[in-house]
Amino acid sequence: MSVEQGVMGKPPSARKRLRLKTVFPYLLIFPAIFMVIWILGISVIESFILSLQRFPFFITGVPEFVGVQNYLDLFRSMVFQSSLRVSLIFVAGSIALGMLISLGFALALYKLVKSRRYFSALALLPYLISGVAIGTMWRFLFSGDVGLINMILRSIGQSGVAWFSNPTWALLILILANAWGRSPVSTMVMLSGLQSIDPEIYDAAKIDGCTPWKTLWHVTLPQIKPQFGFSLIWLNFVAFSMFDIVLAMTRGGPGRSTEVLAVRMYYLAFEHFDVPGGAAILIMLLLANIIVSAVVLKYFKV
Amino acid sequence: MSTHTTRPMSQALVAVKKHLVWVVIAILVIWTVLPFIWTVSSSFKSTMEIYRVPPTLIPRDFSLHGYQGAVGFEGFWRYWFNTIFIAGSTTILVLFIGVLGAYGFARHAFWLRGPLLLCILVPRILPRAGLIVPLYVRFAEMGLINTYAALIIAYVASGVPLATWIITGAFGAVPKDLEDAAKMDGASMWKHLWHVYIPIALPGVITAATLTAVDAWNEFPFVLAFTTGPQVRTLPYVLYMLRATEGIEDWPLVNAFVVLTIIPIIIAYLRLEKHVVKGMTAGALK
C-alpha cells in the first residue's frame, strides 16, 4: 500500500486507492510498451502501407495505391530472385552449421567441470563483436595477398586462392563468419538446457546399456528440445536479417553472389530510391521469421 | 592414465570419450581465438611484414604504424566520443524502462498482461536492418536525420524488448516473501526495487545492460542510414568506410582500427563475464 501513498502524497480514499492500484501496473509498463509500439510497431504498419503504394519520386508526391504490385514486380525481377536464392542457401547453411557447432560445443562444455566457466566465457566472446568488425576480420583471414589461409597454403607450397572472386567460396566464408559471430548465443542456450537435465536420467540410461550416441539421441536431445527449438529460431532470425557482415566483407559480391535479402533491401531503398520495394522486402523477411518461429514453436514446444 | 579395472574395450572407450571432449574444446578455442590473434598480430606489423611468407605470429619488425594511423584518423576521437555517448545513453534509458516494465510484468497481475508481454517479446524477430526504411521516413519527417536523438531513439526501441524480457525473467525468480517483508517495512517502490530486486536479480540486470550496451556500441545499419556527416557517426561506420577510401588496403591500419573498436568491449566483458555467462545460461534468453 505504501507504493500508492508514495505516489499520492497523502492517504487516498478507498475508491481512489482501488483505481490507482488498477492503473499502477500499466504505468510501470507504459514506457516499454510505448517505445515498442511507437517506434517498432508503427514502423512495421507503415512499411506494410508503403509496400502497397507507389510514388512519383523516392517518397515524395502523391502516393498511388497499387495493391500487391510491388511484390509481384519483385518476384519477376531477376535481381530479387537471385537475392532470394542466395538468402535461402545462406539461411539453410547458417542454420545447419550453427546447430552443429553449438550442439558440439555445448556438449563438450557441459562435460567440463572446473573449467566450464572459463571456456563458456571464451565461447561467448565472438557474439560481442560488431558485424562490421567480424566482416573485416574474416575478409582479412581470407584475403588474397595477406590472408592467413593463403599464407598457410603458400607456406606448404600451394598457390593461394582468390576466395572472394569465387561466388561459392564467398558465400561459404560468409556462412562461416556468421556462424563464428552469432552461434555463441545458441551454444549458451543449449548449454543452459544441458545443465537443467537431471543427472539421474543418465545413470538410468547407463544401467539400460545405452551407447553414448544412443544416449545423445534418445535421452539428451529430447530433454533439450525447447533450447534446440530456440536455437533454430535464433539462427534463422540472424541469418534472414544478415546485413552488416555482408557489407563489411563482400558488399554483396562477387557479382550478386552474397547479396542477401536485407542487403538487397538497402540497395533498393537507398540507392535505387525504390522505398516501397524495400518495404515489401522487409514485410517478406518479417513473414519468413514469423512463419519459421511459429512452426518451430509448434513442433519444439519452446 | 585411467585406473579403471573394467574390460580393456570399455576402458578404451572411456579414454576416447575423455579425449573427444578436449578435442572439441581445442577446436572451440582455435575457432574462437584465431581471427582475433591474426588481427591483433597483424595490427602491430609493418606494411611490408604483412606480406611475408611464411607468416609471423609475433611481428619481427614491431610497428605502431597502424595505431598511429588509426588514432590520427580525422575525427577519430569524435567517433569515439559519439560511440561512448550513444551507447551509454541508450543503456541507461533501456535499463530504466526495462526495470520498470519488468517490475510491472513480474510482480503484478493485470488485464491484458499476457498480450502486452507478447508485445514486448515479438519485436525480437524484427530484422534491425529492415527498420531502416520506415524509420528513415519518420526521422526525416521529424527532422531528426543526422542527430544523436535519431540513433538513441532507434537503439532504445530496439533494445527495450530483450532487456525487459531478461529482467522480467530475473525478477520473476525473486522470492515473494522478500517483497512482502519489504512492504511491511513500508519501503517505497524505488527503495524496494533498488535494495531488493536489483541486487537479487543482478546477473539478469547486468546481462541485459551488457547486451544493450554491446548492441548500441556495435550497431551499424542505423548509423549508415540515419547519418549524413561525422558529427554523430560511430566507430563501426568508420571501420566500414576505411575500406571504401583505401585503394590498396592498409591492413595494419584496418586491423588496428578493429582492435581499437573491440577492445573496450573485451575489457568490459572480462570484468562482467561471470554475470553474463550466468545470465545467459540461466535461461534468461528463453
XYZ file of C-alpha atoms in Angstrom, chain A residues 1-3 21-22 24-29 31-33 35-44 46-47 50 58-59 97 101 104-105 107-109 111-112 115 117-133 136-141 143 145-149 151-152 154-155 176-177 179-181 183-185 187-189 191-193 195 206 212-213 226-227 230 233-234 237 240-244 246-251 262 265-267 269-270 275 278-279 282 285-286 289-290 293 302, chain B residues 13 17 20-22 24-25 27-29 31-39 42 49-55 96-98 100-105 108-113 116-117 119-120 122-142 152-154 156-158 160-162 164 183 186-189 192-193 210-211 214-215 217-221 224-226 236-237 239-241 243-244 249 251 254-255 258 261-262 265-266 269 273-274 276-277 280-283 285-286:
246
model
C 0.000 0.000 0.000
C 2.963 2.204 0.623
C 3.505 2.477 -3.104
C -3.961 0.020 -7.853
C -5.536 -0.967 -11.166
C -0.315 1.254 -11.448
C 0.993 -1.783 -13.383
C 0.109 -0.052 -16.651
C 2.115 2.981 -15.597
C 5.101 0.742 -14.954
C 4.998 -0.955 -18.334
C 7.439 3.351 -21.273
C 8.399 -0.090 -22.583
C 5.150 -0.602 -24.461
C 8.760 2.641 -27.227
C 7.979 -0.702 -28.788
C 4.686 0.357 -30.330
C 5.664 3.921 -31.206
C 8.916 3.006 -32.934
C 8.734 -0.645 -33.904
C 5.007 -1.301 -34.241
C 4.182 1.793 -36.249
C 7.239 1.243 -38.444
C 6.005 -2.185 -39.404
C 3.942 1.986 -42.171
C 6.187 -0.393 -44.083
C 4.370 1.775 -48.086
C 11.532 8.497 -53.911
C 8.876 9.057 -51.228
C 26.492 -25.118 -39.376
C 28.791 -26.243 -33.765
C 29.010 -29.848 -30.329
C 30.487 -27.033 -28.261
C 28.066 -30.891 -25.206
C 31.820 -30.516 -24.757
C 31.432 -27.544 -22.389
C 31.393 -32.298 -19.810
C 33.880 -29.887 -18.259
C 36.960 -25.065 -16.360
C 33.016 -21.295 -16.707
C 36.172 -20.065 -18.423
C 35.632 -21.869 -21.702
C 31.979 -20.773 -21.781
C 33.073 -17.168 -21.343
C 35.511 -17.620 -24.222
C 32.879 -19.284 -26.406
C 30.521 -16.342 -25.964
C 33.140 -13.720 -26.824
C 32.645 -13.501 -30.627
C 28.989 -12.596 -30.100
C 30.092 -9.280 -28.610
C 31.964 -8.234 -31.753
C 30.269 -5.899 -34.231
C 29.161 -7.250 -37.589
C 31.419 -4.745 -39.307
C 34.437 -5.942 -37.321
C 36.553 -7.108 -41.695
C 38.355 -9.798 -39.670
C 37.122 -12.603 -41.893
C 37.849 -10.646 -45.057
C 41.382 -10.307 -43.747
C 41.674 -14.027 -42.872
C 42.289 -12.021 -48.219
C 47.562 -11.407 -50.725
C 47.829 -11.195 -46.965
C 45.211 -13.552 -45.560
C 46.259 -16.218 -43.065
C 44.610 -19.008 -45.052
C 49.704 -17.662 -46.258
C 49.363 -21.163 -44.865
C 51.689 -20.805 -49.740
C 53.881 -21.952 -46.862
C 31.478 -19.320 -41.556
C 31.821 -15.709 -40.409
C 28.397 -18.808 -37.502
C 31.516 -17.550 -35.744
C 29.870 -14.359 -34.590
C 26.096 -19.009 -32.926
C 27.666 -18.405 -29.474
C 24.162 -17.433 -28.346
C 25.722 -22.520 -27.739
C 24.862 -20.795 -24.446
C 21.192 -21.635 -24.804
C 24.373 -25.374 -22.579
C 21.663 -23.969 -20.313
C 19.401 -26.792 -21.491
C 22.662 -28.016 -17.310
C 23.802 -46.280 -18.378
C 26.893 -42.601 -25.957
C 25.273 -41.950 -29.338
C 12.944 -26.287 -26.130
C 16.525 -24.964 -26.228
C 15.033 -21.629 -29.539
C 14.615 -19.617 -34.208
C 17.657 -17.544 -33.276
C 16.462 -14.888 -37.431
C 17.490 -13.789 -42.541
C 18.435 -10.392 -41.077
C 22.080 -10.657 -42.173
C 23.295 -7.237 -43.218
C 26.441 -5.771 -41.667
C 27.996 -8.803 -45.779
C 28.558 -5.086 -46.273
C 31.887 -5.170 -44.452
C 33.064 -8.373 -46.102
C 31.881 -8.541 -49.701
C 29.352 -5.736 -50.302
C 18.408 -7.382 -46.269
C 16.504 -4.119 -49.472
C 19.055 -1.480 -48.507
C 20.322 -1.016 -52.068
C 15.587 1.741 -50.927
C 18.690 3.897 -50.578
C 11.368 2.666 -50.928
C 12.439 -2.096 -49.861
C 9.416 -2.030 -47.560
C 11.017 -6.048 -45.016
C 11.565 -11.012 -44.126
C 9.208 -10.486 -41.229
C 10.681 -15.056 -39.447
C 7.144 -15.324 -38.097
C 9.220 -19.230 -35.474
C 9.749 -23.865 -26.827
C 36.010 -46.124 -24.979
C 35.319 -40.149 -24.816
C 36.836 -36.302 -27.548
C 35.711 -33.610 -25.141
C 39.140 -31.996 -25.169
C 36.146 -30.395 -29.288
C 37.297 -27.844 -26.709
C 38.551 -26.799 -31.825
C 36.398 -24.309 -29.936
C 39.436 -22.415 -28.688
C 37.957 -21.384 -33.884
C 37.162 -18.607 -31.413
C 40.614 -17.176 -30.942
C 42.247 -17.469 -34.364
C 40.561 -14.478 -36.054
C 41.400 -12.311 -33.012
C 45.033 -13.403 -32.863
C 45.598 -12.885 -36.559
C 44.023 -9.416 -36.430
C 48.843 -8.019 -37.949
C 55.774 -7.658 -42.961
C 52.083 -8.179 -43.671
C 53.154 -9.783 -46.971
C 55.802 -12.098 -45.522
C 55.518 -15.831 -46.294
C 55.534 -17.863 -44.090
C 53.514 -15.535 -41.868
C 15.340 2.360 -16.660
C 12.478 1.432 -18.987
C 13.280 -2.263 -18.772
C 10.137 -0.562 -14.584
C 8.480 -2.749 -17.203
C 9.902 -5.923 -15.732
C 8.700 -4.927 -12.270
C 5.241 -4.411 -13.725
C 5.203 -7.696 -15.588
C 1.615 -7.532 -10.917
C -1.374 -9.296 -12.341
C -3.428 -7.083 -14.625
C -5.817 -7.212 -17.528
C -4.068 -7.908 -20.886
C -0.816 -8.830 -19.137
C 1.208 -6.971 -23.612
C 4.104 -9.219 -22.631
C 4.071 -7.224 -27.488
C 7.450 -6.971 -25.821
C 7.590 -10.415 -30.585
C 9.689 -7.425 -31.793
C 12.757 -9.542 -31.183
C 12.144 -11.160 -34.565
C 12.159 -7.793 -36.340
C 15.204 -7.546 -38.586
C 17.018 -4.434 -37.421
C 18.345 -3.650 -40.867
C 14.775 -3.836 -42.120
C 13.706 -0.987 -39.861
C 15.970 1.493 -41.620
C 13.436 2.009 -44.397
C 10.369 3.007 -42.332
C 12.406 4.717 -39.606
C 14.276 6.812 -42.141
C 10.967 8.110 -43.457
C 9.775 9.000 -39.952
C 13.012 10.558 -38.729
C 13.140 12.646 -41.905
C 9.617 13.912 -41.183
C 10.638 14.779 -37.624
C 19.290 6.878 -29.437
C 15.535 6.567 -30.069
C 16.111 3.766 -32.559
C 16.356 2.300 -27.170
C 13.311 0.985 -29.036
C 15.207 -1.989 -30.397
C 13.895 -2.461 -24.774
C 12.280 -5.786 -25.798
C 15.258 -8.015 -24.992
C 12.629 -6.134 -20.464
C 6.341 -3.955 2.046
C 6.967 0.481 4.353
C 9.748 0.842 1.823
C 8.857 2.894 -1.232
C 8.779 1.265 -4.640
C 12.259 -1.691 -2.908
C 13.485 -2.030 -6.497
C 25.809 -5.699 -21.327
C 23.794 -6.916 -24.300
C 27.198 -4.040 -26.873
C 24.353 -3.793 -29.385
C 28.263 0.078 -29.491
C 28.280 -2.258 -32.480
C 25.203 -1.066 -34.328
C 25.733 -0.333 -37.988
C 22.619 -0.212 -40.231
C 24.606 4.020 -42.114
C 21.060 5.140 -42.894
C 20.325 7.973 -40.446
C 31.616 0.748 -36.815
C 30.701 3.241 -39.519
C 35.590 0.948 -39.885
C 33.225 0.303 -42.751
C 34.295 3.487 -44.554
C 37.653 0.225 -46.822
C 35.907 2.454 -49.300
C 44.205 -1.674 -48.229
C 45.845 -3.699 -43.444
C 42.441 -1.505 -40.671
C 43.434 -4.139 -38.103
C 39.350 -3.257 -35.497
C 36.839 -0.672 -31.659
C 36.560 -4.046 -29.927
C 34.002 -4.338 -25.146
C 36.500 -7.054 -24.359
C 33.362 -8.287 -20.766
C 31.861 -12.237 -17.892
C 30.828 -14.153 -14.774
C 26.822 -12.503 -18.341
C 27.532 -16.202 -18.816
C 22.698 -16.256 -20.453
C 22.875 -19.869 -19.356
C 20.267 -19.383 -16.645
C 17.668 -19.455 -19.363
C 17.082 -15.753 -23.229
C 14.256 -18.200 -23.362
